[in-house]
PDB file of C-alpha atoms in Angstrom:
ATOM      1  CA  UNK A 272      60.092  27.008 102.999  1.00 46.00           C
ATOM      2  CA  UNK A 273      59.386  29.844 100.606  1.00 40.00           C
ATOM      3  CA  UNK A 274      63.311  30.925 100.646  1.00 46.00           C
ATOM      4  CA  UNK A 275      63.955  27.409  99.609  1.00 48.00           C
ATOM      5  CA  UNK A 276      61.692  27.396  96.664  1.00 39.00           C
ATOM      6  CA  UNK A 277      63.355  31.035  95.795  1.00 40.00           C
ATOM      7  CA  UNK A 278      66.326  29.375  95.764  1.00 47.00           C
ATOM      8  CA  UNK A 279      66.637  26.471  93.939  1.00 46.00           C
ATOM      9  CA  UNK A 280      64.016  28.709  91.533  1.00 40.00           C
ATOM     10  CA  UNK A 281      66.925  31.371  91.222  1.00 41.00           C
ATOM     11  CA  UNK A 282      70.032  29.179  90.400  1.00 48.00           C
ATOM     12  CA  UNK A 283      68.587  28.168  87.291  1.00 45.00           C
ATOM     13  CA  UNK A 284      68.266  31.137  86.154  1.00 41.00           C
ATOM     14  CA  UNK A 285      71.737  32.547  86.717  1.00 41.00           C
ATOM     15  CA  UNK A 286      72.784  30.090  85.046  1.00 44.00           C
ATOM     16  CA  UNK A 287      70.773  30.087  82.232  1.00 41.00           C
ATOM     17  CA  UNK A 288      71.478  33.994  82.042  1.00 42.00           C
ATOM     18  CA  UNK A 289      75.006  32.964  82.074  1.00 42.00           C
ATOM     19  CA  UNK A 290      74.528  30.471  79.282  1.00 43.00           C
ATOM     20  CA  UNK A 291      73.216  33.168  77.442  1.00 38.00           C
ATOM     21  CA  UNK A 292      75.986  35.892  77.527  1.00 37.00           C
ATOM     22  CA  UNK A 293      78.296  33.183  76.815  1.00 40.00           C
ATOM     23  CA  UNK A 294      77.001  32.269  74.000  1.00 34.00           C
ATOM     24  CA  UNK A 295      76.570  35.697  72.153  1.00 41.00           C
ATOM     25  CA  UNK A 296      79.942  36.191  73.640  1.00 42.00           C
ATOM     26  CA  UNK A 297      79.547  39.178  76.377  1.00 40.00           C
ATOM     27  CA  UNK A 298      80.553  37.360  79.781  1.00 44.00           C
ATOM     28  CA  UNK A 299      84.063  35.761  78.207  1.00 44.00           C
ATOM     29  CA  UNK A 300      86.897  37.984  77.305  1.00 47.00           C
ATOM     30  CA  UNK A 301      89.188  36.749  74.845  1.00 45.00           C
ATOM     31  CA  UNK A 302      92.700  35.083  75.770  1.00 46.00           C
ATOM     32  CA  UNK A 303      95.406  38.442  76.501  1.00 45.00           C
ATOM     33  CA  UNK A 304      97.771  36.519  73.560  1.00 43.00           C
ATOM     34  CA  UNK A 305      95.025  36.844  70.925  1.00 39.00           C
ATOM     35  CA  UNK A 306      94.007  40.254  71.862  1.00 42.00           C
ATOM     36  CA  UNK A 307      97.488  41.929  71.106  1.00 49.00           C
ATOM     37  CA  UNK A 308      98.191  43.670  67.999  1.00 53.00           C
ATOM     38  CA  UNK A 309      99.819  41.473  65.800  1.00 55.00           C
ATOM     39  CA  UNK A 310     102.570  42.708  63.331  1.00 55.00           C
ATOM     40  CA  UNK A 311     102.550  43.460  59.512  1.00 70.00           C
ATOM     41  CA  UNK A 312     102.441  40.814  56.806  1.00 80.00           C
ATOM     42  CA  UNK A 313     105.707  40.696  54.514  1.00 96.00           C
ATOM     43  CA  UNK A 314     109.161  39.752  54.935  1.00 98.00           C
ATOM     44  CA  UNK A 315     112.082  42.067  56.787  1.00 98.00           C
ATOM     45  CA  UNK A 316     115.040  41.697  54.578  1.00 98.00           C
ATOM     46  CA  UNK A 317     117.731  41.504  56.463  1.00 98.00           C
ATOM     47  CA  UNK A 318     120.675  42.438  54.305  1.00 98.00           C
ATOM     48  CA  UNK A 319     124.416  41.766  55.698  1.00 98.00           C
ATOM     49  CA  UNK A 320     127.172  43.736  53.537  1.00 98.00           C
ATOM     50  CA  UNK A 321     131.228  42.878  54.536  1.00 98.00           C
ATOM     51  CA  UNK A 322     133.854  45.090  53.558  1.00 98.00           C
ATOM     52  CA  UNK A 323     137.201  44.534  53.454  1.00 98.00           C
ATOM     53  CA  UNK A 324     140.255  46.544  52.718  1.00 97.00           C
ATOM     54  CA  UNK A 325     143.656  44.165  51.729  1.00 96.00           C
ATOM     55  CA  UNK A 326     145.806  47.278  52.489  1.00 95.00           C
ATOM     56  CA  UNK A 327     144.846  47.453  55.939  1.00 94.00           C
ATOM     57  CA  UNK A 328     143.519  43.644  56.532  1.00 95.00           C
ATOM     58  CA  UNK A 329     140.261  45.258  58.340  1.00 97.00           C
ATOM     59  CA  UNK A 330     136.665  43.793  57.898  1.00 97.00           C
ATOM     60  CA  UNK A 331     133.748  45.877  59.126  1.00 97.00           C
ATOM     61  CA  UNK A 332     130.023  45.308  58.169  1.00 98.00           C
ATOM     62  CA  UNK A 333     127.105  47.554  57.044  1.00 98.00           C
ATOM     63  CA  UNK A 334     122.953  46.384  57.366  1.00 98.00           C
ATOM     64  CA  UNK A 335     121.858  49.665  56.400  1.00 98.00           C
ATOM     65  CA  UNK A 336     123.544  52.714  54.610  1.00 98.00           C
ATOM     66  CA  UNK A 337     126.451  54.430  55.758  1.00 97.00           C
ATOM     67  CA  UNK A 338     126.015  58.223  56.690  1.00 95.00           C
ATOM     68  CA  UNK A 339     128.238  58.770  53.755  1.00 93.00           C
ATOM     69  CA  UNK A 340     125.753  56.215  51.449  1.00 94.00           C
ATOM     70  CA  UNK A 341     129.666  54.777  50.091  1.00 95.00           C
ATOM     71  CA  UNK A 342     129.024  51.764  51.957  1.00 98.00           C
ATOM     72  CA  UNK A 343     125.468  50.741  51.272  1.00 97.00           C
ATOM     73  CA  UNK A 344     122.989  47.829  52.159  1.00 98.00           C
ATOM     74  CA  UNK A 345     119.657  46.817  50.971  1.00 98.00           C
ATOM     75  CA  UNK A 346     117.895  46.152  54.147  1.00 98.00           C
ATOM     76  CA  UNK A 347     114.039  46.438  53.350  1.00 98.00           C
ATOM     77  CA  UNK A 348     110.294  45.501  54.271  1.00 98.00           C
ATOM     78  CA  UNK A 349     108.878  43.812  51.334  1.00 98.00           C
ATOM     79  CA  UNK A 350     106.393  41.244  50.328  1.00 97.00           C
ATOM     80  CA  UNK A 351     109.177  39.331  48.250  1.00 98.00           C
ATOM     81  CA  UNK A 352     111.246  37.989  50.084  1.00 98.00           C
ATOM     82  CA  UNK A 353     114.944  38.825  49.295  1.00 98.00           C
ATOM     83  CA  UNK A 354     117.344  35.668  48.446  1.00 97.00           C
ATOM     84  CA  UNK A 355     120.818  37.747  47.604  1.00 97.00           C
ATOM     85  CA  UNK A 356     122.114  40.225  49.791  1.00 98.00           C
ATOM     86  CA  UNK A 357     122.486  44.400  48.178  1.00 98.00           C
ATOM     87  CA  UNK A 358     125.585  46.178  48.609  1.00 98.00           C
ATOM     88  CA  UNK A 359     127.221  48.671  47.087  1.00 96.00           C
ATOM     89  CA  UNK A 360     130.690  48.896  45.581  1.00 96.00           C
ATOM     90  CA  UNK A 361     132.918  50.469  48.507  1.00 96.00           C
ATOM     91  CA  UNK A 362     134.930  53.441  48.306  1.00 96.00           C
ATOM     92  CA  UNK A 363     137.958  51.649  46.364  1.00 95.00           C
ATOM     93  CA  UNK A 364     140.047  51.076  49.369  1.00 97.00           C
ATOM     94  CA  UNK A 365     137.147  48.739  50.911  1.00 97.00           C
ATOM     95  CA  UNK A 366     135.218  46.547  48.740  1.00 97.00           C
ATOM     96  CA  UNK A 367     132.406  43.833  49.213  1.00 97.00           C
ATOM     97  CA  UNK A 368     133.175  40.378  50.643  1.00 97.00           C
ATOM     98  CA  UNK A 369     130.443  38.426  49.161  1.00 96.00           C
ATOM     99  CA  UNK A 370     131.740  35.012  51.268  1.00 96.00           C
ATOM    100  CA  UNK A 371     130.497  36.894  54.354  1.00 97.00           C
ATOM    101  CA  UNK A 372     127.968  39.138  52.954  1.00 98.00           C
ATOM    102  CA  UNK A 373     124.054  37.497  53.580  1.00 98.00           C
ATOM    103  CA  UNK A 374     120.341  38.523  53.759  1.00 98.00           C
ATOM    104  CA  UNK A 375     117.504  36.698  55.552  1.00 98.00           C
ATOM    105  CA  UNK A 376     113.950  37.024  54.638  1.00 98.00           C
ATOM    106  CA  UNK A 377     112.113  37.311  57.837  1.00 98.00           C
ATOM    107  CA  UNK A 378     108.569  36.518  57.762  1.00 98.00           C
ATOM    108  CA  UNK A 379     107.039  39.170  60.031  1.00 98.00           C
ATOM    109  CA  UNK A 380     103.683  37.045  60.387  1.00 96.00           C
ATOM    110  CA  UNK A 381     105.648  34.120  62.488  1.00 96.00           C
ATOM    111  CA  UNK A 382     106.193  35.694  65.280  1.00 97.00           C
ATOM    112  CA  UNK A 383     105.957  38.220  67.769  1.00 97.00           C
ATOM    113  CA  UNK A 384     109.332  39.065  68.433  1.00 98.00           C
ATOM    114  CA  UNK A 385     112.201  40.063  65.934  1.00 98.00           C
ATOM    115  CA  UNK A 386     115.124  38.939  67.385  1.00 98.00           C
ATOM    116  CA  UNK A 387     118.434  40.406  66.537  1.00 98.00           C
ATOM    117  CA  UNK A 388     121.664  38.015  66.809  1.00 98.00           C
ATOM    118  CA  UNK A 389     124.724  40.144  66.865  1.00 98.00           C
ATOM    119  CA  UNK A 390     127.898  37.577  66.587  1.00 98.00           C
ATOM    120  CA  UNK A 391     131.663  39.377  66.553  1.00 98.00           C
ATOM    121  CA  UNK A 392     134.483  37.541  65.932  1.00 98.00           C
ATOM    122  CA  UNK A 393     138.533  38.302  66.017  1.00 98.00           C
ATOM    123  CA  UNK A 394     141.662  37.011  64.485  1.00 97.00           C
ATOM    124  CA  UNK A 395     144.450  38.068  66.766  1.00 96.00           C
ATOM    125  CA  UNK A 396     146.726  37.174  63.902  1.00 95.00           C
ATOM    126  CA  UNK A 397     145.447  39.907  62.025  1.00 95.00           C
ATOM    127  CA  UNK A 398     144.096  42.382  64.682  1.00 96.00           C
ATOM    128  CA  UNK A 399     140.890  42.630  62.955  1.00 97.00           C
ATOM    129  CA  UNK A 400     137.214  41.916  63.888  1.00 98.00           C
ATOM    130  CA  UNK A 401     134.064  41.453  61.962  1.00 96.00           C
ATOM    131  CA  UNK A 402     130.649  41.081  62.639  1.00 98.00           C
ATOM    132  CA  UNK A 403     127.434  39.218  61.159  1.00 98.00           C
ATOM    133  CA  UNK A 404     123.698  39.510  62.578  1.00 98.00           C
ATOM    134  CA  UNK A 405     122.854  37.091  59.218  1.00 98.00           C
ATOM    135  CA  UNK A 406     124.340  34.138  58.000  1.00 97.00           C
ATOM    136  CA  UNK A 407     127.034  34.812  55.908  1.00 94.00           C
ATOM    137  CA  UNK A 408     127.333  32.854  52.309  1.00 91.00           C
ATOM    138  CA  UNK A 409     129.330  30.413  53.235  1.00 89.00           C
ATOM    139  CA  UNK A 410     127.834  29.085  56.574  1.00 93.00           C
ATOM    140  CA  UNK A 411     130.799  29.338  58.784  1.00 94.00           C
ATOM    141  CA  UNK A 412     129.779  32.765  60.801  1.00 97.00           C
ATOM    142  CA  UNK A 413     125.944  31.771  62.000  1.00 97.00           C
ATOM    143  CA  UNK A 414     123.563  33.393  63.831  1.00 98.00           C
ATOM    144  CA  UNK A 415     120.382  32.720  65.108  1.00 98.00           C
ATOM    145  CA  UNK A 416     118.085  35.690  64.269  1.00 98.00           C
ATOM    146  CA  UNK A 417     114.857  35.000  63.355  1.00 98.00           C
ATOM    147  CA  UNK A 418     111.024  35.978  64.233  1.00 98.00           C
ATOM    148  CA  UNK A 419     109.657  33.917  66.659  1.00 98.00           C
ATOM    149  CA  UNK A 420     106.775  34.316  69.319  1.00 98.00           C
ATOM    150  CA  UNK A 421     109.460  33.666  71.794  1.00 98.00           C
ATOM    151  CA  UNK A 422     111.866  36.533  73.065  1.00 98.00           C
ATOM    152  CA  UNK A 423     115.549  35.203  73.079  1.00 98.00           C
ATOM    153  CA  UNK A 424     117.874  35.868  75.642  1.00 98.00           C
ATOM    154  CA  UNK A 425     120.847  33.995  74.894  1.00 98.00           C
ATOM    155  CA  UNK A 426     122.773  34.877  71.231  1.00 98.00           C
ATOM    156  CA  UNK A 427     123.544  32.014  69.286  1.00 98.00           C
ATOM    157  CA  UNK A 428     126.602  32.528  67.096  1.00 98.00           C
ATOM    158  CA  UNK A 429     128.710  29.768  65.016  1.00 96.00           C
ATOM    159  CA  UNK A 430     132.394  29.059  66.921  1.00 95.00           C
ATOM    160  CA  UNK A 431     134.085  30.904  63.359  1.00 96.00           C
ATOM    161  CA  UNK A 432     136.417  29.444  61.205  1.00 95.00           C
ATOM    162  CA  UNK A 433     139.825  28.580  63.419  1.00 95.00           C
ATOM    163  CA  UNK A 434     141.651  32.024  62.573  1.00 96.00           C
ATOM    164  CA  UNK A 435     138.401  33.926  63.680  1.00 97.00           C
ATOM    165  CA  UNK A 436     136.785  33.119  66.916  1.00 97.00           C
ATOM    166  CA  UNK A 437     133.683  34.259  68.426  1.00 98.00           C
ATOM    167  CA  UNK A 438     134.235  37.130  70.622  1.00 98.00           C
ATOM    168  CA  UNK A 439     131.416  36.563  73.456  1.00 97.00           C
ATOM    169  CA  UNK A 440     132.038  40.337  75.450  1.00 97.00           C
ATOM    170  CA  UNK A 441     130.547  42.062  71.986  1.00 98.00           C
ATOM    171  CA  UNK A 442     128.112  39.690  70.504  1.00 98.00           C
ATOM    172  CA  UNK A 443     124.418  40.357  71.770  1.00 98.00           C
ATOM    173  CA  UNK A 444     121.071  39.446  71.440  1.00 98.00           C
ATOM    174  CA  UNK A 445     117.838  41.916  71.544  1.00 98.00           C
ATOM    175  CA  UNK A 446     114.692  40.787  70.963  1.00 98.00           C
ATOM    176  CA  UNK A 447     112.342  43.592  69.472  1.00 98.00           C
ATOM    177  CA  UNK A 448     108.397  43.285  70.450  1.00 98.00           C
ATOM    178  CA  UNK A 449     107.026  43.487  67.262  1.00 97.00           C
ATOM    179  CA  UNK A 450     103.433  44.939  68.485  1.00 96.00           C
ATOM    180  CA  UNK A 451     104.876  47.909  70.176  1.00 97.00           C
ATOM    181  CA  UNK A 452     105.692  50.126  67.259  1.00 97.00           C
ATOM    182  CA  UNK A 453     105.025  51.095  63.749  1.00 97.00           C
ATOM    183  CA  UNK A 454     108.744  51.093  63.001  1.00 98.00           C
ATOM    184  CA  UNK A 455     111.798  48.695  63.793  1.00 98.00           C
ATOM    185  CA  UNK A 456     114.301  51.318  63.620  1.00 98.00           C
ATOM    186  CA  UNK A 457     117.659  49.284  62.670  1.00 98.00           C
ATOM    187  CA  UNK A 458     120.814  50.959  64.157  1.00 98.00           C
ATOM    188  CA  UNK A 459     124.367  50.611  62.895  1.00 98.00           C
ATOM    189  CA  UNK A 460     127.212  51.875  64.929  1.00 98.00           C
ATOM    190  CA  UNK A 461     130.384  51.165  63.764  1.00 98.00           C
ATOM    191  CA  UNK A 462     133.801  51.639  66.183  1.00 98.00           C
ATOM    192  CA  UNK A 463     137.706  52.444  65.188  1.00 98.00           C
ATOM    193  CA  UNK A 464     140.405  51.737  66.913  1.00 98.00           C
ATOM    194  CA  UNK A 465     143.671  53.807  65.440  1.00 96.00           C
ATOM    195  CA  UNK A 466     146.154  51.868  66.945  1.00 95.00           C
ATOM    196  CA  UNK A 467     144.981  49.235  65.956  1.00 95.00           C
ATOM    197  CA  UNK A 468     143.766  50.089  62.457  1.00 96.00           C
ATOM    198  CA  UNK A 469     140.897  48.097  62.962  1.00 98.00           C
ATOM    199  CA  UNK A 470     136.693  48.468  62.681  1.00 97.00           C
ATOM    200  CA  UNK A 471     134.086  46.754  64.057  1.00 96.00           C
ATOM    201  CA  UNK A 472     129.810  47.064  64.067  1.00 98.00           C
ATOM    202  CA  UNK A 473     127.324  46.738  66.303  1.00 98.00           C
ATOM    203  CA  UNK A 474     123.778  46.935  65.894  1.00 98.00           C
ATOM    204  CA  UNK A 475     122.600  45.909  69.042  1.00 98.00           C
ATOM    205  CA  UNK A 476     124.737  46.606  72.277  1.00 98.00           C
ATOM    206  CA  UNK A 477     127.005  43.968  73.055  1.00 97.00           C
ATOM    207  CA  UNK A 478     126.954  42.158  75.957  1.00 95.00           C
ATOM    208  CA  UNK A 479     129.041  44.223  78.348  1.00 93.00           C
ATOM    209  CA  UNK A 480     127.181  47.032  77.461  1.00 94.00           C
ATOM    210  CA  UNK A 481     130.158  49.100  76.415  1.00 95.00           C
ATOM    211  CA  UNK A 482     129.307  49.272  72.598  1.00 98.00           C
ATOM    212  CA  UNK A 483     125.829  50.953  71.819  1.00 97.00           C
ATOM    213  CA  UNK A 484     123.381  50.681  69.490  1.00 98.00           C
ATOM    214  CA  UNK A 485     119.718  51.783  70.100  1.00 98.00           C
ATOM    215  CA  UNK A 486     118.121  49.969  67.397  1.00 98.00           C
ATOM    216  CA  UNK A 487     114.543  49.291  68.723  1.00 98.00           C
ATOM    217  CA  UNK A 488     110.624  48.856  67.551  1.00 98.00           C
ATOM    218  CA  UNK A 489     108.986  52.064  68.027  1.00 98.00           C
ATOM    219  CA  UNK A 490     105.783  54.686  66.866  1.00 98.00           C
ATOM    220  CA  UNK A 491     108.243  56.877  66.063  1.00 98.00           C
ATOM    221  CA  UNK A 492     110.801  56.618  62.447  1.00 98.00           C
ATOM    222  CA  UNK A 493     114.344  57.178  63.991  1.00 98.00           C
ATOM    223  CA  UNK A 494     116.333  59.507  62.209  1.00 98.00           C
ATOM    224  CA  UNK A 495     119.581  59.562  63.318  1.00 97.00           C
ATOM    225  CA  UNK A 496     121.885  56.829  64.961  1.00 98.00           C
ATOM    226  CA  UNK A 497     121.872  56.169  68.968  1.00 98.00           C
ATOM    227  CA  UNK A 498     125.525  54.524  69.736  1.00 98.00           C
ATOM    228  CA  UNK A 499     127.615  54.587  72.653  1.00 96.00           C
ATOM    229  CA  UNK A 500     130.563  56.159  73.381  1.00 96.00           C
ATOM    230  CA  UNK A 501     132.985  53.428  72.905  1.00 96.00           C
ATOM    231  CA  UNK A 502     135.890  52.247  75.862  1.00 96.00           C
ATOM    232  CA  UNK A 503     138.540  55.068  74.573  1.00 95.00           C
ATOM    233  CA  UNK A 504     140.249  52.930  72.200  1.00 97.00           C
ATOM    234  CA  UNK A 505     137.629  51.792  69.913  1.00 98.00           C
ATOM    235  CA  UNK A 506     135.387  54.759  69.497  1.00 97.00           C
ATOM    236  CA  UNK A 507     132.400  55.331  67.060  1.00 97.00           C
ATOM    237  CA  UNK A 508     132.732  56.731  63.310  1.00 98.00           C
ATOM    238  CA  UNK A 509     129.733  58.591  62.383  1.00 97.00           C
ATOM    239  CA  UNK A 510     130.102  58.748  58.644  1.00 97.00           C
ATOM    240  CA  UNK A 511     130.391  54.768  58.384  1.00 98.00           C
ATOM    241  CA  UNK A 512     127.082  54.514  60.758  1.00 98.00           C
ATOM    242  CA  UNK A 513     123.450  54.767  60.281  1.00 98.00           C
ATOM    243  CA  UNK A 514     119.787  54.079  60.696  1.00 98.00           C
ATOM    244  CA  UNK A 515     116.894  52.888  58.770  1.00 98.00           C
ATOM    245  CA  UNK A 516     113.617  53.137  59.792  1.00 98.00           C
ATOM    246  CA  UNK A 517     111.438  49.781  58.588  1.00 98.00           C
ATOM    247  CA  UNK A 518     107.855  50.120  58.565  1.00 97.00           C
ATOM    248  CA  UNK A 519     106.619  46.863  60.087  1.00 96.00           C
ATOM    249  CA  UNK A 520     102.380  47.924  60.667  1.00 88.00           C
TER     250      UNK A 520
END
């Protein structure tokens, strides 16, 4: 009889105790999505710059500076949000397409995950590719990239303008984790074919894994650009890449 009384004596009082460090908020540990580090406040400017050279009827695209700085692009972390893309003049031969140059202000507070659209597209009619990771001024080459707490794993391009298509084999998709780094470290890598006069970019790998880029969220600033070694014809040009290291906590 005395264990009885102990009993029903002693379950009040767990849970009273419990009651207790509940309420001054000891015995419940926070959900693991509100406990992770959450990125900076501001906008990543996304800045899209499209050269083009008449002579040689060859596109090829720039988000941050060339090695040479010829070919430049305003890509930034800001708190203004950027509504008109930055690029610099060219070397002469190529010069700014401002139909398929962009920029999108990316609000680093909605989101968890930057996610970088990479959409390539090829006339065969001209032998020439071009690529976009922003929308370009006139809306016909979209992507999707945006910040989102929701890592993409699909790349969402536009179907191009009849003459250029959407090359599926060099478009890609990364989505960068936001809360793992102090730096997204954008990296341009930009390929030449010679027999075919032709450039193209990427700045994430594309989708057969063939064409490198190592742009990635990281503690580290990256100084130099990661890209891959190409498939023998089209292989990388260091001067025209780069890589810009965007402080984004």
């Amino acid at each position: 009889m005395l264990r009885s009384v102990i009993r029903r004596v002693w379950r009040p009082v767990v849970a009273v105790a419990a009651g207790v460090c509940a309420f001054v908020g000891m015995a419940v540990p926070a959900p693991a999505a509100t406990q992770a580090r959450t990125a900076a406040s501001g906008y990543l400017n996304l800045h899209q710059c499209v050269y083009y050279s008449p002579s040689a009827a060859n596109h090829f695209t720039t988000v941050v500076p060339s090695g040479d700085g010829r070919f430049m692009a305003g890509t930034n972390v800001s708190t203004t949000a950027d509504s008109s893309p930055s690029c610099g003049g060219g070397d002469g031969n190529y010069t700014p397409i401002g139909l398929l140059s962009g920029v999108k202000a990316l609000n680093l507070a909605s989101g968890r995950y930057l996610n970088v659209h990479q959409c390539v597209y090829y006339s065969s009619s001209a032998s020439n590719h071009f690529t976009t990771v922003v929308t370009g001024g006139d809306g016909r080459f979209a992507t999707g990239t945006n910040v989102s707490n929701t890592a993409d794993t699909q790349v969402a391009c536009g179907p191009g303008d009849g003459n250029y298509n959407l090359i599926p084999l060099l478009s890609g998709v990364k989505a960068l984790d936001l809360t793992s780094g102090s730096y997204a470290n954008v990296h341009q890598c930009v390929y030449y074919s010679y027999s075919a006069s032709d450039h193209f970019t990427t700045v994430v790998p594309s989708s057969d894994g063939r064409f490198m880029a190592g742009t990635n969220v990281s503690t580290t600033a990256d100084s130099s650009p990661a890209c891959g070694g190409g498939d023998g014809n089209y292989t990388p040009i260091g001067l025209l890449s780069g890589v810009k290291a965007l402080s984004v906590a």
